Structure formats: structure tokens, C-alpha cells
Coordinates of C-alpha atoms and ligand atoms in Angstrom, one line a residue:
M26 CA -0.1 0.3 -0.2
K27 CA 1.2 3.5 -0.9
I28 CA 0.7 5.9 2.4
D29 CA -0.4 9.4 1.1
L30 CA 2.4 11.0 3.1
K31 CA 1.6 14.5 1.5
N32 CA -2.2 14.5 3.4
L33 CA -0.9 13.0 6.6
N34 CA -1.0 14.4 9.9
I35 CA -0.7 12.9 13.2
R36 CA -3.6 12.1 14.1
K37 CA -4.9 10.5 10.6
A38 CA -1.3 8.4 11.1
H39 CA -2.3 7.4 14.1
D40 CA -6.0 6.4 13.3
S41 CA -4.5 4.4 10.3
M42 CA -2.0 2.4 12.7
K43 CA -4.8 2.1 15.1
S44 CA -7.2 0.5 12.6
G45 CA -4.2 -1.6 10.8
D46 CA -4.4 0.4 7.5
F47 CA -0.6 0.4 7.9
S48 CA 1.9 -0.1 10.7
A49 CA 4.3 2.2 12.3
R50 CA 7.0 0.4 10.3
E51 CA 5.5 0.8 6.8
L52 CA 5.2 4.2 8.0
T53 CA 8.7 4.7 8.7
E54 CA 9.9 3.1 5.8
A55 CA 7.8 5.4 3.7
Y56 CA 9.7 8.6 4.9
L57 CA 13.0 6.5 5.0
G58 CA 12.0 5.9 1.0
V59 CA 11.6 9.6 0.6
I60 CA 14.7 10.3 2.3
K61 CA 16.9 8.2 0.2
E62 CA 15.2 9.6 -3.0
K63 CA 15.3 13.4 -2.2
N64 CA 17.9 13.7 0.6
S65 CA 20.9 13.9 -1.7
N66 CA 19.6 17.1 -3.3
I67 CA 18.1 18.9 -0.5
N68 CA 20.6 17.8 1.7
A69 CA 18.0 18.4 5.1
Y70 CA 19.4 15.1 7.0
L71 CA 23.0 15.0 8.0
H72 CA 22.8 11.9 9.9
I73 CA 19.7 8.9 9.3
F74 CA 19.2 7.2 12.1
E75 CA 17.7 3.9 9.9
E76 CA 18.4 1.1 12.3
N77 CA 17.1 2.7 15.6
A78 CA 14.3 4.2 13.7
L79 CA 12.8 0.8 12.5
K80 CA 13.7 -0.5 15.8
Q81 CA 11.7 2.1 17.6
A82 CA 8.9 1.6 14.7
D83 CA 8.7 -2.1 15.5
E84 CA 8.3 -1.2 19.2
A85 CA 5.1 1.4 18.3
D86 CA 3.6 -1.4 16.3
K87 CA 3.8 -3.6 19.5
R88 CA 2.5 -0.9 21.3
F89 CA -0.5 -0.8 19.2
R90 CA -1.1 -4.5 19.5
D91 CA -1.0 -4.3 23.4
G92 CA -3.1 -1.0 23.4
T93 CA -0.4 1.3 25.0
A94 CA 0.0 3.7 21.7
V95 CA -0.8 7.5 22.5
L96 CA -0.9 10.1 19.6
L97 CA 2.4 10.4 19.1
T98 CA 3.4 6.4 19.1
G99 CA 5.1 5.6 15.7
I100 CA 5.1 9.4 14.7
P101 CA 8.5 9.4 12.6
M102 CA 10.2 13.0 13.3
A103 CA 13.6 14.7 12.1
I104 CA 15.4 16.1 14.9
K105 CA 17.6 19.3 14.5
N106 CA 21.0 18.1 15.0
N107 CA 21.8 20.4 17.9
I108 CA 19.7 18.3 20.5
L109 CA 21.2 15.2 21.7
V110 CA 19.7 11.8 21.0
K111 CA 21.7 9.2 22.9
G112 CA 24.4 7.3 20.7
E113 CA 23.7 9.2 17.6
I114 CA 26.1 11.8 16.3
T115 CA 25.5 15.2 17.3
T116 CA 27.6 18.2 15.5
A117 CA 25.3 21.2 15.5
S118 CA 26.5 21.4 12.0
S119 CA 29.9 22.3 13.3
K120 CA 33.3 20.7 12.5
I121 CA 34.2 21.4 16.1
L122 CA 32.0 18.6 17.1
E123 CA 32.7 16.5 14.1
N124 CA 32.8 12.9 15.7
Y125 CA 30.7 13.8 18.6
H126 CA 27.9 11.4 19.9
A127 CA 25.5 12.2 22.5
I128 CA 26.0 10.6 25.9
Y129 CA 22.3 11.2 27.1
D130 CA 19.2 12.1 25.5
A131 CA 17.9 15.8 26.0
T132 CA 14.5 15.9 28.0
V133 CA 12.5 16.5 25.0
I134 CA 13.6 13.5 23.6
E135 CA 13.2 11.4 26.6
K136 CA 9.4 12.5 26.5
L137 CA 9.0 11.8 23.1
K138 CA 10.6 8.2 23.6
R139 CA 8.5 7.6 26.3
A140 CA 5.8 8.7 23.7
G141 CA 7.1 6.0 21.3
A142 CA 7.8 8.6 18.8
V143 CA 10.1 7.1 15.9
F144 CA 13.5 9.4 15.2
L145 CA 14.4 9.5 11.7
G146 CA 17.4 11.3 12.0
G147 CA 19.5 14.3 12.8
V148 CA 18.9 17.4 10.1
N149 CA 20.9 20.1 9.6
L150 CA 21.5 23.7 10.8
D151 CA 23.4 27.0 10.8
E152 CA 26.6 25.9 12.8
F153 CA 25.3 25.9 16.4
A154 CA 22.3 27.7 15.0
M155 CA 23.8 30.7 14.2
G156 CA 22.2 31.9 10.9
G157 CA 18.9 32.2 9.0
S158 CA 19.8 30.0 5.6
T159 CA 21.6 26.9 6.8
E160 CA 24.6 28.5 4.7
N161 CA 26.8 28.8 7.9
S162 CA 26.5 24.8 8.6
A163 CA 29.9 23.0 8.1
Y164 CA 28.1 20.3 6.2
G165 CA 26.6 22.1 3.2
V166 CA 23.3 24.1 2.6
T167 CA 19.9 22.7 3.2
K168 CA 17.7 23.5 -0.3
N169 CA 14.4 24.7 -0.3
P170 CA 12.1 21.7 -1.4
Y171 CA 9.7 24.5 -3.2
D172 CA 12.8 25.6 -5.3
D173 CA 16.1 24.1 -5.1
T174 CA 18.2 27.2 -5.9
R175 CA 16.9 28.9 -3.0
V176 CA 17.5 28.6 0.8
S177 CA 15.2 26.9 3.3
G178 CA 15.7 29.3 5.8
G179 CA 17.3 28.7 9.2
S180 CA 18.7 28.0 11.2
S181 CA 16.3 24.9 11.6
G182 CA 16.0 24.5 7.8
G183 CA 17.1 21.0 7.7
S184 CA 13.7 20.6 10.1
A185 CA 11.4 22.8 8.3
S186 CA 12.6 21.3 4.5
A187 CA 12.5 17.8 6.4
V188 CA 8.8 18.1 6.7
A189 CA 8.2 19.9 3.5
M190 CA 9.6 17.6 1.2
D191 CA 7.7 14.8 3.0
G192 CA 10.9 13.4 4.8
A193 CA 9.5 13.6 8.2
L194 CA 6.0 14.1 9.7
S195 CA 7.2 16.5 12.0
A196 CA 10.2 18.0 13.4
L197 CA 11.9 19.5 16.4
G198 CA 13.8 22.8 16.2
T199 CA 14.8 25.5 18.2
D200 CA 14.6 29.0 18.1
T201 CA 16.8 31.7 19.5
G202 CA 15.6 34.7 17.1
G203 CA 13.3 33.1 14.7
S204 CA 15.1 29.9 13.6
I205 CA 11.9 27.9 14.1
R206 CA 9.3 30.5 12.6
Q207 CA 11.5 31.9 9.7
P208 CA 12.4 28.4 7.9
S209 CA 8.7 27.4 8.5
S210 CA 7.9 30.6 6.4
F211 CA 10.0 29.7 3.7
C212 CA 9.2 25.9 3.8
G213 CA 5.1 26.6 4.4
T214 CA 5.2 24.6 7.6
V215 CA 3.7 25.4 11.2
G216 CA 6.8 26.7 13.4
L217 CA 6.4 27.3 17.3
K218 CA 8.6 29.1 19.3
T219 CA 7.2 28.3 22.8
T220 CA 7.3 30.5 26.2
Y221 CA 10.7 30.8 27.6
G222 CA 10.9 28.2 30.2
R223 CA 8.0 26.4 29.1
V224 CA 10.3 23.5 27.4
S225 CA 13.4 22.2 28.9
R226 CA 16.8 23.0 27.1
Y227 CA 18.4 20.5 28.7
G228 CA 20.5 18.5 26.1
A229 CA 20.2 21.1 23.4
I230 CA 23.3 22.8 22.3
A231 CA 23.1 26.0 23.9
M232 CA 23.4 29.2 21.9
G233 CA 22.1 32.2 24.0
S234 CA 20.8 31.0 26.9
S235 CA 18.5 33.6 27.9
L236 CA 16.8 33.4 24.6
D237 CA 16.8 29.7 23.0
Q238 CA 13.7 27.6 23.0
I239 CA 12.9 24.2 21.4
G240 CA 9.5 24.0 19.9
P241 CA 7.9 21.9 16.9
I242 CA 7.9 22.3 13.3
A243 CA 4.8 20.4 11.8
K244 CA 2.4 20.1 8.7
T245 CA -0.9 21.4 11.0
V246 CA -1.2 23.4 13.9
D247 CA -3.0 20.6 15.4
D248 CA 0.4 18.5 14.9
A249 CA 2.4 21.3 16.7
E250 CA 0.0 21.2 19.3
I251 CA 0.3 17.7 20.0
I252 CA 4.5 17.8 20.1
Y253 CA 4.0 20.8 22.2
D254 CA 1.7 18.9 25.0
C255 CA 4.4 16.0 25.2
I256 CA 7.4 18.5 25.5
K257 CA 6.4 21.0 27.7
G258 CA 6.9 21.1 31.6
E259 CA 9.3 22.1 34.3
D260 CA 12.3 20.1 34.3
K261 CA 15.0 19.9 37.1
M262 CA 18.0 19.6 34.7
D263 CA 17.0 23.0 33.2
S264 CA 16.6 25.6 36.0
Q265 CA 14.8 28.3 33.7
T266 CA 11.9 26.3 33.2
I267 CA 8.6 27.4 34.9
P268 CA 7.5 25.3 37.7
E269 CA 4.0 23.9 37.0
N270 CA 2.4 25.8 39.9
L271 CA 3.1 29.2 38.2
I272 CA 1.7 28.3 34.9
K273 CA -1.3 30.6 34.1
E274 CA -2.8 30.1 30.5
P275 CA -4.6 33.3 29.4
K276 CA -8.2 33.1 28.7
I277 CA -9.6 31.8 25.1
K278 CA -11.7 34.1 23.3
E279 CA -13.8 32.9 20.4
K280 CA -13.1 36.2 18.8
M281 CA -10.0 37.8 19.1
T282 CA -8.5 41.3 19.3
I283 CA -5.7 41.1 16.6
G284 CA -3.1 43.9 17.1
V285 CA -0.9 45.3 14.5
P286 CA 2.4 47.2 14.5
R287 CA 2.3 49.0 11.7
H288 CA 4.7 51.5 12.6
F289 CA 7.0 48.4 12.5
M290 CA 6.3 47.3 9.2
K291 CA 7.9 49.7 7.0
D292 CA 11.6 49.8 5.0
G293 CA 12.8 46.8 3.4
V294 CA 9.4 44.5 3.7
D295 CA 9.0 42.7 0.4
L296 CA 5.8 44.1 -1.7
D297 CA 4.4 40.5 -2.1
V298 CA 5.1 39.8 1.6
M299 CA 3.0 43.2 2.5
K300 CA 0.4 42.2 0.0
N301 CA 0.1 38.8 1.5
F302 CA 0.1 40.1 5.0
E303 CA -2.7 42.3 4.1
E304 CA -5.0 39.4 2.3
S305 CA -4.4 37.6 5.7
L306 CA -5.8 40.3 8.0
E307 CA -8.8 40.6 5.5
K308 CA -9.2 36.7 6.2
L309 CA -8.9 37.2 9.8
K310 CA -11.6 40.1 9.9
S311 CA -14.1 37.8 7.9
L312 CA -13.7 35.2 10.6
G313 CA -15.1 37.8 12.9
H314 CA -11.6 39.0 14.6
E315 CA -11.0 42.4 15.3
I316 CA -7.7 44.2 13.9
K317 CA -6.3 46.9 16.0
E318 CA -3.5 49.1 15.1
I319 CA -1.0 49.0 18.3
E320 CA 2.4 50.8 19.2
L321 CA 5.4 48.7 20.5
P322 CA 7.5 52.0 21.0
N323 CA 10.7 50.5 21.3
I324 CA 10.4 47.5 19.2
D325 CA 12.7 49.4 16.5
Y326 CA 15.6 48.6 19.1
S327 CA 15.0 44.9 19.0
L328 CA 17.3 43.9 16.4
A329 CA 20.5 45.7 17.4
T330 CA 19.7 44.7 21.0
Y331 CA 19.3 41.3 20.0
Y332 CA 22.7 41.7 18.3
I333 CA 24.4 42.5 21.3
I334 CA 22.8 40.2 23.9
M335 CA 22.8 37.0 21.6
P336 CA 26.7 37.1 20.9
A337 CA 27.3 38.2 24.5
E338 CA 25.6 34.7 25.3
V339 CA 27.5 32.8 22.2
S340 CA 30.9 33.7 23.1
T341 CA 30.3 32.3 26.7
N342 CA 28.6 29.0 25.8
L343 CA 30.9 28.5 23.0
A344 CA 33.9 28.6 25.4
R345 CA 33.3 25.3 26.3
F346 CA 34.5 24.1 23.0
D347 CA 38.2 23.8 23.8
G348 CA 39.5 20.7 22.2
V349 CA 40.0 18.8 25.6
R350 CA 35.9 17.7 26.6
F351 CA 34.4 17.4 23.3
G352 CA 34.8 16.6 19.7
L353 CA 37.8 17.9 17.5
L354 CA 41.1 18.3 19.0
K355 CA 44.1 20.1 17.0
E356 CA 47.3 19.9 18.9
G357 CA 49.9 22.5 19.4
E358 CA 52.8 22.8 21.8
N359 CA 51.2 23.5 24.6
G360 CA 47.4 23.6 26.3
I361 CA 47.1 27.2 25.0
Q362 CA 48.0 26.5 21.5
D363 CA 45.4 23.5 21.6
Y364 CA 43.0 25.6 22.3
M365 CA 43.7 28.4 19.5
K366 CA 44.2 25.8 17.3
T367 CA 41.3 23.6 17.7
R368 CA 38.9 26.7 17.7
A369 CA 40.5 28.1 14.7
V370 CA 40.1 25.0 12.8
G371 CA 36.9 24.1 14.4
F372 CA 34.6 27.2 14.1
G373 CA 33.4 28.6 10.9
P374 CA 33.4 32.5 10.2
E375 CA 29.7 33.3 11.6
A376 CA 30.8 31.4 14.8
R377 CA 34.0 33.3 15.1
R378 CA 32.4 36.5 14.3
R379 CA 30.0 36.0 17.0
I380 CA 32.4 35.1 19.4
I381 CA 34.6 38.2 18.6
L382 CA 31.7 40.4 18.8
G383 CA 30.4 39.1 22.1
T384 CA 33.9 39.1 23.8
Y385 CA 33.9 42.8 22.6
V386 CA 30.6 43.8 24.3
L387 CA 31.2 42.1 27.4
S388 CA 35.0 43.4 27.6
A389 CA 35.6 46.0 30.3
G390 CA 34.8 49.7 29.4
Y391 CA 32.4 48.3 26.5
Y392 CA 29.9 46.3 28.9
D393 CA 28.4 49.4 30.2
A394 CA 28.0 51.0 27.0
Y395 CA 26.6 47.9 25.1
Y396 CA 25.8 44.9 27.1
N397 CA 24.3 46.8 29.9
K398 CA 22.3 49.4 27.7
A399 CA 21.0 46.4 25.7
T400 CA 19.5 44.3 28.8
A401 CA 17.9 47.5 30.1
L402 CA 16.2 48.2 26.6
R403 CA 15.2 44.4 27.0
E404 CA 13.1 45.0 30.2
I405 CA 11.8 48.3 28.5
M406 CA 10.6 46.3 25.7
K407 CA 9.0 43.8 28.0
K408 CA 6.7 46.5 29.2
D409 CA 5.7 47.4 26.0
F410 CA 4.5 43.8 25.3
V411 CA 2.6 43.9 28.4
K412 CA 0.9 47.2 27.8
A413 CA 0.0 46.0 24.5
F414 CA -1.6 42.8 25.5
E415 CA -3.6 44.9 27.9
N416 CA -5.5 45.5 24.7
V417 CA -4.9 42.8 22.4
D418 CA -5.1 39.1 22.6
V419 CA -2.6 38.7 20.2
I420 CA 0.1 40.4 18.1
L421 CA 0.6 39.8 14.3
T422 CA 3.6 40.5 11.8
P423 CA 4.9 38.7 8.9
T424 CA 7.0 35.9 10.0
S425 CA 10.0 37.4 7.6
P426 CA 10.3 40.7 5.5
I427 CA 11.0 38.5 2.2
P428 CA 10.5 35.3 0.7
A429 CA 13.4 32.1 0.2
F430 CA 16.3 33.7 -1.0
K431 CA 18.9 32.3 -3.5
I432 CA 21.6 30.6 -2.4
G433 CA 24.6 32.7 -2.0
E434 CA 22.4 35.7 -2.2
K435 CA 23.1 37.2 1.3
A436 CA 26.1 34.8 2.3
N437 CA 28.5 37.5 2.1
D438 CA 26.6 40.3 3.8
P439 CA 25.8 39.4 7.6
V440 CA 23.8 42.7 8.0
Q441 CA 21.2 41.7 5.2
M442 CA 21.1 38.3 6.6
Y443 CA 20.8 39.7 10.1
L444 CA 17.7 42.2 8.9
A445 CA 15.7 39.1 8.1
D446 CA 15.5 38.7 11.8
I447 CA 13.4 41.8 12.0
F448 CA 9.9 40.6 12.9
T449 CA 11.2 37.5 15.1
V450 CA 13.7 38.5 17.5
S451 CA 11.6 40.5 19.5
A452 CA 9.4 37.5 20.7
N453 CA 12.9 36.1 22.2
M454 CA 14.0 39.2 23.6
V455 CA 10.8 39.4 25.7
G456 CA 10.1 35.6 26.3
V457 CA 6.6 35.5 24.7
P458 CA 5.5 32.2 22.4
A459 CA 5.0 32.9 18.7
I460 CA 3.9 30.9 15.8
S461 CA 4.4 31.0 12.3
V462 CA 1.6 29.4 10.1
P463 CA 1.5 29.6 6.2
S464 CA -0.4 32.4 4.6
G465 CA -0.2 31.8 1.0
F466 CA 2.6 31.7 -2.2
T467 CA 4.1 34.2 -4.2
E468 CA 5.5 33.5 -7.6
R469 CA 9.4 34.1 -8.6
E470 CA 10.7 32.8 -11.5
G471 CA 7.8 30.5 -12.2
K472 CA 8.3 28.7 -8.8
Q473 CA 5.9 29.3 -6.0
L474 CA 7.4 30.0 -2.6
P475 CA 5.6 30.1 0.4
L476 CA 5.1 32.6 3.1
G477 CA 3.8 33.0 6.8
I478 CA 2.5 35.1 9.1
Q479 CA 3.5 35.5 12.7
F480 CA 1.2 35.3 15.9
M481 CA 2.6 36.5 19.5
A482 CA 0.7 36.1 22.4
P483 CA 1.4 36.9 26.2
W484 CA 3.4 34.5 27.9
M485 CA 2.5 30.9 28.7
G486 CA -0.4 31.9 25.7
E487 CA 0.7 28.7 23.3
N488 CA -3.3 27.9 23.9
V489 CA -4.1 31.2 22.1
L490 CA -2.0 30.7 19.6
F491 CA -3.4 27.1 18.5
K492 CA -6.7 28.5 18.5
I493 CA -6.3 31.5 16.5
G494 CA -3.8 29.8 14.3
K495 CA -6.1 26.6 13.6
D496 CA -9.1 29.3 12.9
F497 CA -6.6 31.0 10.5
L498 CA -5.9 27.7 8.4
N499 CA -9.2 26.5 8.8
E500 CA -8.2 23.7 10.9
K501 CA -11.0 21.9 12.7
Ligands
LIG5 N1 18.6 34.1 12.5 C1 18.8 34.4 13.6 C2 20.3 34.2 14.0 O1 21.0 34.1 13.2 C3 18.4 33.4 14.6 C4 19.0 32.3 15.0 C5 18.3 31.2 15.9 O2 16.9 31.4 16.4 N2 18.7 30.1 16.4 O3 21.0 34.6 15.1

């Protein structure tokens, strides 16, 4: 039987496995077949966990037989290769971790394993999740399944393109400044950046610790919700996770007030993106939601402050890669030389750039001028969001100011690349959850390229995002 992977979602797959239309093994084999067919061109997967995936699928079939299967049992997933899966190679797309095999499971993986999910493989990213196109990967770019001359976005480009090419039913990504949402908008998938502290990062290779979150990349909002429900929760191994007794979800309304910070959408936004955004607003209105223009007075500073705070944290987090404890070692005459050689060979240009920037903004004399100012502004931005959410239920922007761009187009211009994060970084800076949902297509050179819009909700408001996201996509 040929499984219709294109129109599959988690509930449909679950029902089919339950009723015996196909087995978890057949489903896993179907995805492995697509990976074999398409991955040599798209390069979404860096490592295929074929043997273990098939074992997990057989386990899942057992659970269907003995009646202990849950929704995620037997669901084949792609895992961003900066999330540890015990025994599997995990490089974060860096040469410095070339041969590193994870020695434990990330908390999210442990939870998914308990649910019986199947891990198809580790997927590509920009080195240590730094970038917006996967061009910073030490293992080649991931191409966009809609047009293979274009990027898949980043840094979770492997996750989004794996789902978009039907090489996985869903995926996990990480998001520090947009890395789940932007590739989702480029590849036509749904991507959720969770509230800071809602999902444990234990076992995710750290980039910017006050910004990083793990979240799902999926084909539907419902699928994203199912995965979120499985991976969320307090974890004593991540001290930043929010204790369960402090979780207070906002109330869900049937008809919402949607805030649009128009003052923030001026220069540099592609005309087709803007047109699609206006059409999306019309659709939301026709569904009975109210659109309200809002001001986020300091949001213009979000990108500049992000590119101070994030590199500061990157430079600190990446200090642990010293050739002694993990991965690559290039020996010199003494310890210091070992360290310098290993890092010079092991890190790519973008990682080096951010380590240098981060070290600079944290150095004596510049700390006050840059880092301290940025953290002060971050607090002010948080207040702006608190105020905005007094009047609106969600805030809406395009996910990315541009559709998927050509491979190489921005690779030599880091500032242009950073500008593509304009709409996504503020959710990380203030910690609110945000979801990117597909909003249509634009045509470029005869190819249809997906676009996405981004809803942001108040802290712990994932429930609100699922509601409005399903409404927008007409999901039941
Ligand atoms: N593109 C952004 C950056 O380069 C976001 C990265 C991320 O979210 N991991 O920092």
C-alpha cells in the first residue's frame, strides 16, 4: 500500500496505525524511502538513524497491538542536530563536534521516546544555530524543497525542509531569534517558538541561553500542539523552566482582538509579503476577529539589542569547546596552543564573528556601553509588550520580511542576513510564545514560494496561538 504522505497529519497517521491500514514500520519505511530519494539533493538530513528508527517503529507496532499507543506512538520525526539523542552523532553542524556522539537524551527526546515517537535522523542547521539560511553549516546548505536554487531558511532549515519534502511527519527545531519560525515560513510549515521556560533545553546545545527555546515544526497547528503537549513542562535539569504551579494560561476567546504594529513594517518589507499580510488581515476579519493598530514604541531596537545580547551569550557558551572535553582536537605545543588551534580550525566564520562580537561587548569598558544598555532596553521592551497585551489578545506581523532567497544571495553580507530576523527576534527578547503559520504563496521565476504570518501571544499563551492558528488555517 502506498501511503499518502502529502496529506498525512499526526491524528490521521495515528488512526491509520490503530485501525491497521498501515503499520508504524511501513510508515517509517515510507519516510526513509523519501529521504533516500530526495536527500542527496535537498540535504535536510545530516545523519539518518535508520536502524534505530526501524527498531522504534517495531516497538510502536507492539504498543498498537497491546493497546498502549498514544498519539505520538510511531510518528516519524526529524530532530535538529543540536538536540541530543543518546548514541547518535550530534554536531550542531560544526566541525568542532565532527565525531561527537551524544551520551544522553535531551529531556524533550526522553519525553518523545516515552510517547513512542520514531526518530528518523538528525537534520541540518546553521553552525550552532547561528544564521538564517543553513549556509553557515559546516556540512553544506539545505535547499528549499519548493525551489532548490533557494535556501530553506534557518537555522532550523533541515527541520522545515524535512517536513516540507515529506521526509518526516514533523520535526523539532530550536529558536533563539526566529530559527523555528523563519524556515517554517520559507518552507510552508507551521513553527512554534514556545514561551521562554516552558520547554526544557536540557540536552540542546546552547546558543543564547536567555533566548533559546525548543519547539515543533509541523504540517498543521494541531500537530504542533500535540508535540508541544508532549515536550512542555518543568524540568529540574533546566533551572529556567517555569514551575507547574506558576503556569497560568490566558483565557481563550472565540473572537480575538489582533494587534498590528504597522509602524514597525515599513522599509525593507517585500511588496508581495506586505500584500499577503493585508490579505491575511482581511481573512482574519472575515472570521470575525477585530484588527487594531498598536504601538510597540521600542520594538525598533529589538534587532540591535538582540545582536548584542545573543553574541555575548554565544561567546560564553562556546567557550566550552576547547578540544579537551568535546569533539575535535588540533594539537599545538602546549595547552593554550591546543585551544587556539582547535577553535581556529573547528569554528566557521559566523561562529568566530559572533564570538569576537560577544567578547567585545562583554569586555571591560564596553560592557556598560553595549551589554548593559541592551539588557536595560530589553526590560523596557518587555513593558511595551505587557502594555500592548492589555488591549489585544495577539500581535500579528509577517514572519519574515522576504520570501526564501537564493542560495549565496546574502551569504557575504551578514547585516543583510541579520535584517531578515527583524520580525522574529522580539518574541525571544521578551520571552513570549510565537507561531508562524503558512499564509499563501508568492511567485518567483515561475516557482511558488510559501509565505508565513506570525502571531505572538502573552507569556504562556500557546493555547491562544493554537486557537487563532487553527482558525486561520480552517483546521477543525
Ligand atoms: N537568524 C537568527 C540568528 O542568526 C536566529 C537564529 C536562531 O534563532 N537560532 O541569530
